[in-house]
Short mmCIF file of C-alpha atoms and ligand atoms in Angstrom, two decimals:
data_model
loop_
_atom_site.label_atom_id
_atom_site.label_comp_id
_atom_site.label_asym_id
_atom_site.label_seq_id
_atom_site.Cartn_x
_atom_site.Cartn_y
_atom_site.Cartn_z
CA MET A 1 4.59 22.96 15.85
CA ALA A 2 3.34 20.79 12.99
CA VAL A 3 4.59 18.31 10.42
CA THR A 4 2.98 17.52 7.07
CA VAL A 5 3.69 14.09 5.60
CA ARG A 6 2.52 12.28 2.48
CA ALA A 7 1.35 8.67 2.78
CA PHE A 8 1.83 6.97 -0.57
CA ALA A 9 -0.21 4.01 -1.86
CA LYS A 10 1.28 0.65 -2.91
CA ILE A 11 0.50 -2.09 -5.34
CA ASN A 12 1.65 -5.72 -5.15
CA LEU A 13 3.54 -6.57 -8.34
CA THR A 14 3.53 -10.13 -7.07
CA LEU A 15 1.76 -11.68 -4.09
CA GLU A 16 2.40 -15.36 -3.49
CA VAL A 17 0.87 -17.24 -0.61
CA LEU A 18 3.37 -19.97 0.27
CA GLY A 19 1.63 -21.60 3.22
CA ARG A 20 -0.33 -21.28 6.42
CA ARG A 21 1.50 -20.40 9.60
CA ALA A 22 0.95 -21.52 13.17
CA ASP A 23 0.13 -17.92 14.19
CA GLY A 24 -2.92 -17.85 11.89
CA TYR A 25 -1.24 -15.70 9.28
CA HIS A 26 0.01 -16.80 5.88
CA GLU A 27 3.59 -17.04 4.74
CA LEU A 28 3.97 -14.61 1.86
CA ARG A 29 6.42 -13.61 -0.78
CA SER A 30 5.50 -10.29 -2.29
CA ILE A 31 7.08 -7.56 -4.35
CA TYR A 32 5.55 -4.24 -3.32
CA GLN A 33 5.80 -1.08 -5.33
CA THR A 34 4.97 2.40 -3.97
CA LEU A 35 3.01 4.85 -6.12
CA ALA A 36 2.94 8.64 -6.42
CA PHE A 37 -0.79 8.56 -5.48
CA HIS A 38 -1.05 9.54 -1.80
CA ASP A 39 -2.95 10.65 1.30
CA ARG A 40 -1.66 13.61 3.31
CA LEU A 41 -1.42 13.91 7.09
CA ARG A 42 -0.88 17.13 9.02
CA VAL A 43 0.21 16.35 12.54
CA GLU A 44 0.20 19.12 15.11
CA ALA A 45 1.76 18.86 18.59
CA ARG A 46 -0.71 18.82 21.49
CA PRO A 47 -0.06 18.30 25.20
CA ARG A 48 -1.93 15.00 25.28
CA GLY A 49 -4.30 12.64 23.47
CA CYS A 50 -4.72 11.86 19.80
CA GLU A 51 -7.50 13.56 17.86
CA ILE A 52 -8.17 12.61 14.25
CA GLU A 53 -10.06 14.66 11.67
CA SER A 54 -10.53 13.71 8.06
CA THR A 55 -11.98 14.77 4.74
CA HIS A 56 -13.36 11.21 4.53
CA ALA A 57 -16.63 10.77 6.43
CA GLU A 58 -16.22 7.00 6.86
CA LEU A 59 -12.69 7.08 8.28
CA GLU A 60 -12.55 5.68 11.80
CA ARG A 61 -11.52 8.52 14.19
CA GLY A 62 -11.04 6.47 17.36
CA PRO A 63 -8.57 3.90 18.69
CA ALA A 64 -9.41 1.48 15.88
CA ASN A 65 -7.63 3.73 13.37
CA LEU A 66 -4.04 2.60 12.76
CA ILE A 67 -2.98 6.26 13.04
CA HIS A 68 -4.22 6.24 16.61
CA GLN A 69 -2.48 2.93 17.27
CA ALA A 70 0.78 4.32 15.86
CA TRP A 71 0.47 7.23 18.29
CA ARG A 72 -0.15 4.87 21.21
CA LEU A 73 3.04 2.95 20.40
CA LEU A 74 5.16 6.10 20.20
CA ARG A 75 3.61 7.61 23.35
CA LEU A 76 5.53 4.85 25.16
CA ARG A 77 8.70 6.14 23.44
CA GLY A 78 8.36 9.79 24.40
CA ALA A 79 5.77 11.29 21.99
CA LYS A 80 3.22 13.69 23.54
CA GLY A 81 -0.22 14.37 22.08
CA ALA A 82 -1.23 14.98 18.47
CA LYS A 83 -4.01 16.46 16.42
CA VAL A 84 -4.08 14.84 12.96
CA TRP A 85 -5.81 16.04 9.82
CA VAL A 86 -6.07 13.26 7.23
CA GLU A 87 -6.59 14.24 3.63
CA LYS A 88 -7.87 10.87 2.48
CA ARG A 89 -7.67 10.04 -1.23
CA ILE A 90 -6.65 6.38 -1.15
CA PRO A 91 -9.88 4.36 -0.99
CA LEU A 92 -10.45 2.28 2.16
CA ALA A 93 -10.08 -1.53 2.08
CA ALA A 94 -8.97 -1.33 -1.53
CA GLY A 95 -5.70 -3.30 -1.52
CA LEU A 96 -3.62 -0.12 -1.84
CA GLY A 97 -2.35 -0.13 1.76
CA GLY A 98 -3.86 3.28 2.55
CA GLY A 99 -4.46 2.62 6.26
CA SER A 100 -1.03 1.03 6.67
CA SER A 101 0.67 3.90 4.84
CA ASP A 102 -1.14 6.44 7.05
CA ALA A 103 0.18 4.53 10.08
CA ALA A 104 3.77 4.54 8.74
CA ALA A 105 3.45 8.27 8.01
CA MET A 106 2.21 8.88 11.57
CA LEU A 107 5.26 7.02 13.01
CA LEU A 108 7.56 9.20 10.90
CA ALA A 109 5.68 12.41 11.70
CA LEU A 110 5.79 11.84 15.47
CA ASP A 111 9.43 10.80 15.29
CA ARG A 112 10.17 14.13 13.62
CA LEU A 113 7.77 16.32 15.62
CA TYR A 114 9.08 15.11 18.99
CA ARG A 115 12.68 14.52 17.84
CA LEU A 116 12.55 10.92 19.05
CA GLU A 117 15.23 9.72 16.61
CA LEU A 118 14.05 6.14 16.91
CA GLY A 119 15.90 4.98 13.80
CA LEU A 120 14.73 2.73 10.97
CA PRO A 121 15.29 -0.69 12.65
CA LEU A 122 13.06 0.20 15.62
CA LEU A 123 10.44 1.90 13.41
CA LEU A 124 10.30 -1.23 11.25
CA GLU A 125 9.69 -3.36 14.32
CA LEU A 126 6.99 -1.04 15.67
CA GLY A 127 5.42 -0.82 12.20
CA ALA A 128 5.20 -4.60 11.97
CA ARG A 129 3.21 -4.63 15.23
CA LEU A 130 0.62 -2.33 13.65
CA GLY A 131 0.11 -4.44 10.53
CA ALA A 132 1.89 -6.62 8.00
CA ASP A 133 1.78 -3.86 5.35
CA VAL A 134 3.15 -1.03 7.48
CA PRO A 135 6.95 -1.63 7.27
CA LEU A 136 7.12 -1.56 3.46
CA PHE A 137 6.14 2.12 3.53
CA LEU A 138 9.06 2.96 5.79
CA ILE A 139 11.39 1.61 3.05
CA GLY A 140 9.51 2.71 -0.06
CA GLY A 141 10.20 2.10 -3.78
CA THR A 142 10.38 -1.53 -4.90
CA VAL A 143 10.33 -3.74 -1.79
CA LEU A 144 10.51 -7.50 -1.20
CA GLY A 145 8.27 -8.66 1.65
CA VAL A 146 8.48 -12.13 3.20
CA GLY A 147 7.10 -13.83 6.31
CA ARG A 148 3.78 -12.11 7.09
CA GLY A 149 4.83 -9.52 4.53
CA SER A 150 6.28 -7.36 7.27
CA GLU A 151 9.88 -8.55 6.87
CA VAL A 152 10.97 -6.14 4.16
CA TYR A 153 14.03 -5.71 2.03
CA PRO A 154 14.70 -2.89 -0.42
CA LEU A 155 15.07 -4.04 -4.04
CA PRO A 156 16.79 -1.95 -6.68
CA ASP A 157 14.12 0.47 -7.89
CA LEU A 158 12.22 -0.07 -11.10
CA LYS A 159 12.28 2.52 -13.77
CA PRO A 160 9.19 4.77 -13.25
CA ALA A 161 6.19 3.14 -14.93
CA PRO A 162 2.78 4.69 -15.63
CA VAL A 163 0.00 2.94 -13.73
CA VAL A 164 -3.80 3.02 -14.05
CA LEU A 165 -5.82 2.20 -10.95
CA VAL A 166 -9.45 1.09 -11.14
CA PHE A 167 -11.57 0.97 -7.97
CA PRO A 168 -14.58 -1.33 -8.26
CA GLY A 169 -16.41 0.77 -5.64
CA PHE A 170 -16.57 -1.62 -2.69
CA GLY A 171 -14.12 -2.81 -0.03
CA VAL A 172 -12.71 -6.31 0.56
CA ARG A 173 -11.76 -7.35 4.07
CA THR A 174 -8.27 -8.86 4.05
CA PRO A 175 -9.03 -11.64 6.60
CA TRP A 176 -11.94 -12.79 4.39
CA ALA A 177 -9.72 -12.98 1.30
CA PHE A 178 -7.06 -15.03 3.06
CA GLY A 179 -9.75 -17.21 4.65
CA ALA A 180 -11.31 -17.94 1.24
CA LEU A 181 -8.09 -19.47 -0.12
CA PRO A 182 -8.47 -23.16 -1.00
CA ASN A 183 -6.73 -25.64 1.31
CA SER A 184 -4.25 -26.52 -1.40
CA LEU A 185 -3.31 -22.81 -1.63
CA THR A 186 -1.72 -22.37 -5.03
CA GLY A 187 -0.17 -25.85 -5.08
CA ARG A 188 2.74 -25.21 -7.35
CA PRO A 189 5.81 -23.47 -6.01
CA ARG A 190 7.23 -20.97 -8.48
CA THR A 191 10.71 -19.67 -8.90
CA HIS A 192 11.13 -16.01 -9.56
CA LYS A 193 14.10 -14.16 -10.73
CA ILE A 194 13.28 -11.33 -8.37
CA LEU A 195 16.20 -9.17 -9.34
CA SER A 196 15.24 -9.34 -12.99
CA PHE A 197 12.19 -7.31 -12.00
CA ALA A 198 14.35 -4.42 -11.05
CA ALA A 199 16.58 -4.56 -14.07
CA GLN A 200 13.76 -4.35 -16.56
CA GLU A 201 11.10 -1.95 -17.65
CA ALA A 202 7.86 -2.70 -15.78
CA SER A 203 6.19 -3.26 -19.13
CA VAL A 204 8.37 -6.26 -20.05
CA TYR A 205 7.99 -8.02 -16.74
CA PRO A 206 7.39 -11.72 -16.65
CA GLU A 207 3.75 -12.57 -15.84
CA LEU A 208 2.79 -10.98 -12.53
CA VAL A 209 0.93 -13.09 -10.00
CA ASN A 210 -1.51 -12.50 -7.18
CA ASP A 211 -2.65 -15.68 -5.44
CA LEU A 212 -5.59 -13.85 -3.84
CA GLU A 213 -6.94 -12.70 -7.21
CA PRO A 214 -8.70 -15.97 -8.14
CA VAL A 215 -10.60 -16.16 -4.84
CA VAL A 216 -11.62 -12.49 -4.86
CA GLY A 217 -12.40 -12.69 -8.60
CA LYS A 218 -14.66 -15.69 -8.07
CA ARG A 219 -16.72 -13.84 -5.47
CA TYR A 220 -16.67 -10.54 -7.43
CA PRO A 221 -16.76 -11.20 -11.20
CA VAL A 222 -16.26 -7.49 -11.80
CA VAL A 223 -12.58 -8.05 -10.86
CA PRO A 224 -11.67 -10.22 -13.90
CA ARG A 225 -13.91 -8.02 -16.05
CA ILE A 226 -12.00 -4.89 -15.18
CA ARG A 227 -8.69 -6.68 -15.67
CA GLY A 228 -9.86 -7.58 -19.20
CA ARG A 229 -10.77 -3.95 -19.83
CA LEU A 230 -7.33 -2.74 -18.73
CA LEU A 231 -5.66 -5.19 -21.13
CA GLU A 232 -8.00 -4.16 -23.95
CA LEU A 233 -7.02 -0.57 -23.25
CA GLY A 234 -3.35 -1.34 -23.84
CA ALA A 235 -2.01 -2.32 -20.41
CA ARG A 236 1.14 -4.46 -20.70
CA GLN A 237 0.26 -6.14 -17.44
CA ALA A 238 -2.84 -5.97 -15.26
CA ARG A 239 -3.47 -7.46 -11.81
CA MET A 240 -5.46 -7.05 -8.66
CA THR A 241 -3.44 -5.45 -5.83
CA GLY A 242 -3.24 -7.08 -2.35
CA SER A 243 -6.53 -8.55 -1.20
CA GLY A 244 -8.29 -6.28 -3.68
CA PRO A 245 -10.54 -5.25 -5.09
CA THR A 246 -8.50 -2.49 -6.86
CA LEU A 247 -7.00 -3.47 -10.24
CA TYR A 248 -3.90 -1.89 -11.70
CA GLY A 249 -2.57 -1.77 -15.25
CA LEU A 250 1.08 -1.07 -16.11
CA TYR A 251 1.48 1.03 -19.24
CA ALA A 252 4.37 1.68 -21.58
CA GLY A 253 3.74 5.43 -21.71
CA ARG A 254 2.09 8.17 -19.70
CA ALA A 255 -0.21 9.28 -22.57
CA LYS A 256 -1.55 5.76 -23.00
CA ALA A 257 -2.23 5.50 -19.27
CA VAL A 258 -4.04 8.85 -19.15
CA ALA A 259 -6.17 7.88 -22.19
CA ALA A 260 -7.03 4.49 -20.66
CA ALA A 261 -8.09 6.08 -17.35
CA ARG A 262 -10.26 8.53 -19.23
CA ALA A 263 -11.91 5.76 -21.24
CA LEU A 264 -12.58 3.78 -18.05
CA ARG A 265 -14.15 6.81 -16.37
CA ARG A 266 -16.36 7.37 -19.44
CA SER A 267 -17.65 3.83 -19.00
CA GLY A 268 -18.66 4.70 -15.42
CA LEU A 269 -15.69 3.22 -13.53
CA GLN A 270 -13.65 5.02 -10.92
CA ALA A 271 -10.17 5.19 -12.44
CA LEU A 272 -7.03 7.32 -12.28
CA ALA A 273 -3.57 7.45 -13.83
CA THR A 274 -0.51 7.65 -11.60
CA VAL A 275 3.11 6.47 -11.71
CA THR A 276 5.38 4.20 -9.68
CA LEU A 277 7.47 6.05 -7.13
CA ALA A 278 11.12 5.11 -6.54
CA ARG A 279 12.62 5.08 -3.04
CA ARG A 280 14.75 8.15 -3.39
CA GLU A 281 11.91 10.19 -4.91
CA LEU A 282 9.52 9.00 -2.18
CA ARG A 283 11.95 10.12 0.54
CA ARG A 284 12.38 13.47 -1.20
CA ARG A 285 8.62 14.03 -1.38
CA ARG A 286 7.61 12.62 1.98
CA PHE A 287 7.77 15.71 4.19
CA GLY A 288 6.51 19.20 3.36
CA SER A 289 3.30 20.66 2.03
CA SER A 290 4.34 21.56 -1.53
O1 LIG B 1 -1.39 -7.65 9.51
P1 LIG B 1 -2.76 -7.20 9.18
O2 LIG B 1 -3.53 -6.77 10.40
O3 LIG B 1 -2.82 -6.16 8.12
O4 LIG B 1 -3.52 -8.44 8.56
C1 LIG B 1 -4.90 -8.46 8.42
C2 LIG B 1 -5.40 -9.87 8.27
O5 LIG B 1 -5.01 -10.42 7.01
C3 LIG B 1 -4.90 -10.86 9.29
O6 LIG B 1 -5.69 -10.86 10.44
C4 LIG B 1 -5.01 -12.20 8.53
O7 LIG B 1 -6.33 -12.65 8.55
C5 LIG B 1 -4.66 -11.80 7.11
N1 LIG B 1 -3.25 -11.99 6.77
C6 LIG B 1 -2.74 -13.24 6.63
N2 LIG B 1 -1.44 -13.44 6.33
C7 LIG B 1 -0.63 -12.36 6.16
C8 LIG B 1 -1.12 -11.07 6.28
C9 LIG B 1 -2.45 -10.91 6.61
O8 LIG B 1 -3.49 -14.26 6.79
N3 LIG B 1 0.65 -12.56 5.86
#
């Protein structure tokens, strides 16, 4: 018995850090958007244990992997063992939520494989224990995240928008990025018409924000440089995603996005064109190997 599940990447259309919390985390307000770009997990039933294999040499195989932690949580809820093959495409520590998405996919795969029928509310709670970015992947599409980012609400989906991703080629540790924020944080509270995001084409969005981008950009000047390149190459909006260092550009048309990704690759950068993925489409594509 086996289940194959796709684990989609995300970008943060907005990421605002509102304050520091007593639990050491930061109070966030973020609009997440899932992408068609994905990892793939094949999860096979085993009598006991959790064994992880991957196409990616650097992927942690032991208990530190969130996939393993997801299994440990569901073992307490009736799941038996699992052997997991991870086809890893989403770069590690890139701001695209790859590890969190793999964990969410593992929760869903085990729920299906062992017919646990845990239901979305419980899966959301278990996901939040694994990491702040896990629950958004259980919802998918355009998602509002508040609190640590793990309290998630589905927003009306955006119209599909072409996206170019550029990976600067190194990882950023999320705790470092949050720790590097100035004491004043961003200082000025902003009001957002969050629902206007959903009603409009991605390309005519109001200015997108990421409060972590200035601190990561200061340490890694390549970040603002790549953002400039994306805008030069016709992106309507460009931002860093999450704690970085991946940059994304939103494009008005697929052909423009594909051409921009090609131009970036020619200049030696790691870049690809993908598209935003709405909730219904994500749920349709989640299971199965096609
Ligand atoms: O929840 P997760 O384990 O993904 O968070 C990783 C780290 O990112 C936390 O240990 C914390 O340093 C930082 N973080 C934060 N505020 C958040 C989310 C993450 O400070 N809302």
